[in-house]
Each structure stands twice: as structure tokens, then as C-alpha cells.
Short mmCIF file of C-alpha atoms in Angstrom, two decimals:
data_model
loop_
_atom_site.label_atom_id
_atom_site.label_comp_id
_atom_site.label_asym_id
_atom_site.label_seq_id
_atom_site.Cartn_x
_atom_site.Cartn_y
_atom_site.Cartn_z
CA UNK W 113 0.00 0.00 0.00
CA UNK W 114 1.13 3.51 -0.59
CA UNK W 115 2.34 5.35 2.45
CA UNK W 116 1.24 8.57 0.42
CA UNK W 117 -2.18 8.95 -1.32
CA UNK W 118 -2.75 12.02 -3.54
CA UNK W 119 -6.25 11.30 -5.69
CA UNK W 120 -6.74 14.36 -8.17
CA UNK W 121 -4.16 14.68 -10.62
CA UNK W 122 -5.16 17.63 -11.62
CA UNK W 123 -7.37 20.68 -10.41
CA UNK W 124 -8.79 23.70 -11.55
CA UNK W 125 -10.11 26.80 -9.19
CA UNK W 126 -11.24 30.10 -9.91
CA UNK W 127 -9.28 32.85 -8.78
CA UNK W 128 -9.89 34.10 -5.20
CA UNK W 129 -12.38 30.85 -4.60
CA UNK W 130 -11.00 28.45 -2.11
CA UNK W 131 -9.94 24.63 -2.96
CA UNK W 132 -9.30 21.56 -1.18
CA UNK W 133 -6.19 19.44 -2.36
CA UNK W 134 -6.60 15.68 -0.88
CA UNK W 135 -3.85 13.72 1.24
CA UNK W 136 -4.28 10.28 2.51
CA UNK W 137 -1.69 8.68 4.65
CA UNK W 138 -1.03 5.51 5.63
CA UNK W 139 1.67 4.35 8.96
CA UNK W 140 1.96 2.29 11.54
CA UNK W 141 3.74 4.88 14.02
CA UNK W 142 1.90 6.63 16.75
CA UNK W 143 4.40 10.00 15.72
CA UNK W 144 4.63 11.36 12.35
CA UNK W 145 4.88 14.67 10.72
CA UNK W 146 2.94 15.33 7.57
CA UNK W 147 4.24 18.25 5.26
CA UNK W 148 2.90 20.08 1.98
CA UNK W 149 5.41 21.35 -0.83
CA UNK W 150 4.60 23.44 -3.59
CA UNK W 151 6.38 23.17 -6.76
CA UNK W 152 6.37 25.93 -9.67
CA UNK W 153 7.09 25.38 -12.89
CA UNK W 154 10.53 26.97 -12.06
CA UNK W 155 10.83 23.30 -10.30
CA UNK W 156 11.93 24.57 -6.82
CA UNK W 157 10.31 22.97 -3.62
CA UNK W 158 9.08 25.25 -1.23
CA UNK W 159 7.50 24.80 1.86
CA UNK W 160 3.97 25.24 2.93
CA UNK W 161 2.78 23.88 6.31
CA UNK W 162 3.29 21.59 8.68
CA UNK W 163 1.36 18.95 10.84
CA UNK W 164 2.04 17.24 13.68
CA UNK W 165 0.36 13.74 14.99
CA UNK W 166 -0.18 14.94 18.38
CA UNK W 167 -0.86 18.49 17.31
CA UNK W 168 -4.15 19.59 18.37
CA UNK W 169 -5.47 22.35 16.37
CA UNK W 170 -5.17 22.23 12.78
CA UNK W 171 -2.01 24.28 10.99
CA UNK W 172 -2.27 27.44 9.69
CA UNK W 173 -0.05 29.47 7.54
CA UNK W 174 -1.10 32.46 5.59
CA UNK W 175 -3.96 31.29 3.30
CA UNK W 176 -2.80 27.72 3.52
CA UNK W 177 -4.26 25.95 6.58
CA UNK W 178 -4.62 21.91 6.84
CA UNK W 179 -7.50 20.19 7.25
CA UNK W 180 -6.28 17.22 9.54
CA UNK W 181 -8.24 14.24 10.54
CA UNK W 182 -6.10 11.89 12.59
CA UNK W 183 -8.72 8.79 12.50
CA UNK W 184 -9.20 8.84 8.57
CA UNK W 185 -5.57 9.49 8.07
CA UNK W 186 -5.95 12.30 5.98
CA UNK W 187 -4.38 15.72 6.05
CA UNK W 188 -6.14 17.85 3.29
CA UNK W 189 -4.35 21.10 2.02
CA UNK W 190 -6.68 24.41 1.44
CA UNK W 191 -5.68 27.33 0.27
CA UNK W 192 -8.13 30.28 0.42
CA UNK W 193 -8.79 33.02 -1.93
CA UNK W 194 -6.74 31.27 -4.72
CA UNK W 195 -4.27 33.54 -6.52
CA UNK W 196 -2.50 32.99 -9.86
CA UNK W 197 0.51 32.55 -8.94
CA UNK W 198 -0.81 29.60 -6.93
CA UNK W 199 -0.81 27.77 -10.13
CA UNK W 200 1.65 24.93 -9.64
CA UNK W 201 2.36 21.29 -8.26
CA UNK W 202 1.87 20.47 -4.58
CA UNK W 203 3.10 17.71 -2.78
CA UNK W 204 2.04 15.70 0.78
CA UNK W 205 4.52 14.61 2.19
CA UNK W 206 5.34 12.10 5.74
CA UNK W 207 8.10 12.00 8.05
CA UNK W 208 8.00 8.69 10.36
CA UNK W 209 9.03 9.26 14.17
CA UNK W 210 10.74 12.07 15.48
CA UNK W 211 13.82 12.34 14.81
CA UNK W 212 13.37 10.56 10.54
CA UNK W 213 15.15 12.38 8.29
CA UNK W 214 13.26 10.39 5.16
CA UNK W 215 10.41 11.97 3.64
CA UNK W 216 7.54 10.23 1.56
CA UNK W 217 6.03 12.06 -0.81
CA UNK W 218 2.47 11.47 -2.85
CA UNK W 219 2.19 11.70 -6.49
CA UNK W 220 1.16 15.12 -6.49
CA UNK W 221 -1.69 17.08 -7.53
CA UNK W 222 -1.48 20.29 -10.30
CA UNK W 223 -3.66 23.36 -9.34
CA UNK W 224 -4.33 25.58 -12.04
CA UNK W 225 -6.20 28.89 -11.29
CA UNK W 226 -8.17 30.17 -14.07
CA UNK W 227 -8.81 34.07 -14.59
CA UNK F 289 22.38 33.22 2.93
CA UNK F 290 23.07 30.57 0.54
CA UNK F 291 20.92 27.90 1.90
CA UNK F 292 21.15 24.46 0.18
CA UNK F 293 23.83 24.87 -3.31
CA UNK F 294 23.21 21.76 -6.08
CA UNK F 295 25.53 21.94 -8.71
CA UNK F 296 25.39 21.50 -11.81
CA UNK F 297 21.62 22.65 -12.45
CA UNK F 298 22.21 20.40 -15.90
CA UNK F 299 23.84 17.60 -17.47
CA UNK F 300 23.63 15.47 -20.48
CA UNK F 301 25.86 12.28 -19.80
CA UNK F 302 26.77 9.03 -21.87
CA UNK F 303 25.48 5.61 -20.52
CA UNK F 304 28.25 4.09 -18.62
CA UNK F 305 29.66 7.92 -18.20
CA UNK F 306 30.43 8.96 -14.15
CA UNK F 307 29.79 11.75 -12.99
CA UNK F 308 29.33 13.40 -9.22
CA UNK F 309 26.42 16.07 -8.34
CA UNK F 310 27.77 18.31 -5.35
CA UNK F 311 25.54 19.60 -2.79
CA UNK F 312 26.19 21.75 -0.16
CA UNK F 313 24.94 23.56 2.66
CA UNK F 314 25.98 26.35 4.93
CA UNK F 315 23.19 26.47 7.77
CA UNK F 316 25.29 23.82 9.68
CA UNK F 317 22.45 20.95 9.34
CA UNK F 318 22.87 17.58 10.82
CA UNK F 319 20.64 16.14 7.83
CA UNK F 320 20.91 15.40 4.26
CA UNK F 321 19.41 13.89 1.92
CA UNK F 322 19.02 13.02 -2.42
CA UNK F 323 16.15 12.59 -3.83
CA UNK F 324 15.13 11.90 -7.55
CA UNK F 325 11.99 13.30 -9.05
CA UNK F 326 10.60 11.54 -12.21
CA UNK F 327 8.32 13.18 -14.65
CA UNK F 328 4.92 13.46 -12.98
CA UNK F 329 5.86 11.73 -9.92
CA UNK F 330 7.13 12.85 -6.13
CA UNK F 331 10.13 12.68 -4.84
CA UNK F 332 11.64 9.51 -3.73
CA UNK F 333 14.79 9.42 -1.59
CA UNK F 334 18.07 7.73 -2.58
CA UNK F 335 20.39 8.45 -0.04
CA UNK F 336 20.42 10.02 3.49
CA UNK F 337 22.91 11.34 6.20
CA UNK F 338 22.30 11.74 9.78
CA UNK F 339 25.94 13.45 9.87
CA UNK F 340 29.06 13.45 9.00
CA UNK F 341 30.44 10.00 8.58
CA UNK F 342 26.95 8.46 8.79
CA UNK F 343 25.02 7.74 5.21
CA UNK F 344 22.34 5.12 4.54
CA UNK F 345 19.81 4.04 1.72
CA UNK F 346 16.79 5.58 1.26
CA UNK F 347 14.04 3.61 -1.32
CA UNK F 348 15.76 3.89 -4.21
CA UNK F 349 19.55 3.54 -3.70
CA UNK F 350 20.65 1.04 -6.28
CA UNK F 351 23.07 3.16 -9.00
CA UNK F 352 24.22 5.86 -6.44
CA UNK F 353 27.01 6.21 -4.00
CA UNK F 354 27.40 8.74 -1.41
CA UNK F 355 29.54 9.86 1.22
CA UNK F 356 29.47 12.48 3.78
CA UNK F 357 33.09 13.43 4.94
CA UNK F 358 32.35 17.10 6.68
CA UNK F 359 28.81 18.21 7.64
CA UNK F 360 28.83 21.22 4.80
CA UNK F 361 29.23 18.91 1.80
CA UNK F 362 26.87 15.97 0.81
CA UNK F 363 27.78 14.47 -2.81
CA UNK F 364 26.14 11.89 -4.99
CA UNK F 365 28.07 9.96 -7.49
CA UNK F 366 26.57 7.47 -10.33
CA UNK F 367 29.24 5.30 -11.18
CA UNK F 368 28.17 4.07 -14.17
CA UNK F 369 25.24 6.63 -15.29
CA UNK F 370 22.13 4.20 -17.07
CA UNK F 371 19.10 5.71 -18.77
CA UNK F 372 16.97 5.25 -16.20
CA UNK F 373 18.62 7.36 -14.18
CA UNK F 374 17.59 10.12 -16.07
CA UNK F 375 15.90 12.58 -13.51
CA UNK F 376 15.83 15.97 -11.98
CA UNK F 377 18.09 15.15 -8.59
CA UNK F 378 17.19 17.41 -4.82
CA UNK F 379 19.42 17.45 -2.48
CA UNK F 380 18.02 18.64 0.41
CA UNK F 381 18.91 19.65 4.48
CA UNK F 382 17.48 19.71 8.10
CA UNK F 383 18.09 20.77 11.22
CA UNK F 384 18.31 17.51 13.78
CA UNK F 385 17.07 19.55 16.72
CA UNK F 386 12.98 20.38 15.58
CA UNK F 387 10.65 17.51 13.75
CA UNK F 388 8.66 20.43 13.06
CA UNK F 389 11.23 21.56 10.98
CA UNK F 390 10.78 21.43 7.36
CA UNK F 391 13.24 19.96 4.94
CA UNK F 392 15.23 23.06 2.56
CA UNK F 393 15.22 21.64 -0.68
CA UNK F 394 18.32 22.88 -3.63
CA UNK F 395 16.94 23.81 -7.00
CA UNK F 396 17.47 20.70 -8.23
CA UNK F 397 20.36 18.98 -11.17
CA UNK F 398 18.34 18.26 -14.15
CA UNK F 399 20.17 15.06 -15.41
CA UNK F 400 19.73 13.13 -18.62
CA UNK F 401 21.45 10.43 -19.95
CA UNK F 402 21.59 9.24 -23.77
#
């Protein structure tokens, strides 16, 4: 099974509308960290927002926030009021344990934001 | 502030060619790591250091050699370059002292191989 689940391959969203991007995770470890990436078409990863296993409230960063339910395994990425330059690849991606220094990613899903 | 240096961003080798891609980082991180990114896909990790002296294999490790012989410097060699290896290569670093702590990622070596 994959560790990493991304289901939409592909999205479109209306500028300034919010959208959902899906993660599913899978592990067997009672600590994890679960991360999102973007990547432009410039191909540089950069860093969204992070979650926690034992954090409490949900992450929040900007207009990015994560929508993370701990029973389903999923940590969902939504980005509010949707901007252009959003337009890109964006990645889930787990850490296992504490102190891991390997990172899992999903297959990614490709916003676009139309005009 | 430098951050996380991959050279070089591109390379066209010859199978059976060698060739090393350097990374290196100046923010004095315990952590390293390669990854390889395939057309449409995430990253999967080849290699990863917990410090110097101290490598191991990630998922995909068969093809690659590394070694990490100060903390600044983290290099990946392919000894004997195949076209499968074709790939855009991230190197990337981490602090060992936050899990919170995201992963700085380089810009990336855009290798192919004929």
C-alpha cells in the first residue's frame, strides 16, 4: 500500500475561490509529521505547512491551513482566496518518528487557477 | 544566505559515463538527503545522512554512492550513469534539533542520460 495517497491529478479553481487538495496517509507509528510542498514550474520545492500527529489544532499558515483528521488518516491542504501565482504542483509529504530524516512524498496534484 | 547549493543545475551524460552532483549547505544541518523526481511523480529518496560520517539508503539507492566526509558537503556519485537514471536530482537539508522543521530543498540537477 502507498504510504502517500494524492487522488486528483489535476485541479482547476477560480481565482480568489477556495480549494481543497486531498492527502491520505497511511503508517503504523503513533508519531509522524505530515508536510505540503509546492512546486512551480521553475521546479523549486518550497514549503507550505506543517502537521504534527499529536498536534491539536489544525495548521495554519497564511492562506494555507490543513485540514487534519487523525482517525481517517488524511491531512487535506486548502488554500483560500486562490491567486495565480498559486498555479503549480503540490506535494504531501510524511516523516516517520521524530527524529526521521526520510520523507515520503504522494504523487502530487497540479492546481491551475483560471482568470 | 546561501541555503542548500546543487551543482550543476544540468547535465547530459553518456550511458556508462560517471559523474558526481555536489551539494552543499551552509546552515550547519545535521541532515541530508538526495532525492530523484521523475516526470509526474514525487520525490523519492536515494540516499540520506544523519551526519558526517553516517550515510544510509533511502528507497531507491541502487546506481548511487554517497559519502558524507564534513557536515557542509553531501555528494552523490553514479558510477556508471544508465538511462533510467535520467531525472531531476534534490538534495536537500534539516536541522536535527525540531521535527517540526521542514526539509530546505536545492533547485534541483536536471540530469539526462543518452
Amino acid at each position: 500500500a502507498q504510504k502517500i495517497t494524492q487522488t486528483q491529478p489535476g485541479m482547476f479553481v477560480q481565482e480568489k475561490e477556495a480549494v481543497t487538495l486531498d492527502c491520505t496517509y497511511d503508517t503504523s507509528d503513533q508519531s509522524y509529521g505530515l508536510f505540503w510542498y509546492k512546486q512551480p514550474s521553475s521546479g523549486e520545492m518550497i514549503f507550505l505547512i506543517y502537521q504534527g500527529s499529536y498536534d491539536e489544532q489544525n495548521a495554519t499558515e497564511g492562506r494555507y491551513s490543513l485540514n487534519f483528521q487523525k482517525a481517517r488518516k488524511s491531512a487535506n491542504l486548502v488554500i483560500s482566496a486562490s491567486q495565480l501565482g498559486d498555479s503549480a504542483m503540490y506535494f504531501c509529504a510524511m516523516r516517520e518518528g521524530d527524529a526521521g530524516n526520510m520523507l515520503t512524498f504522494g504523487g502530487g496534484t497540479r492546481l491551475m487557477v483560471k482568470p | 544566505n546561501a541555503g542548500v547549493t546543487q551543482t550543476p543545475k544540468f547535465q547530459v551524460l553518456k550511458t556508462g559515463q560517471s559523474m558526481t552532483l555536489q551539494c552543499a549547505q551552509d546552515m550547519n544541518h545535521e541532515y541530508m538527503s538526495w532525492y530523484r523526481q521523475d516526470p509526474g511523480m514525487g520525490l523519492r529518496l536515494i540516499h540520506y545522512s544523519v551526519g558526517a560520517g553516517i550515510t544510509d539508503q533511502g528507497e531507491v539507492p541502487n546506481g548511487y554512492n554517497v559519502s558524507r566526509s564534513t557536515t557542509e558537503d553531501f555528494p552523490l556519485r553514479l558510477l556508471s550513469a544508465a538511462p533510467s537514471q535520467t531525472s531531476v536530482y534534490f538534495c536537500a537539508s534539516r536541522n536535527s534539533g525540531d521535527s517540526a522543521r521542514p526539509q530546505h530543498f536545492g533547485d534541483g540537477t536536471r540530469l539526462s542520460i543518452l
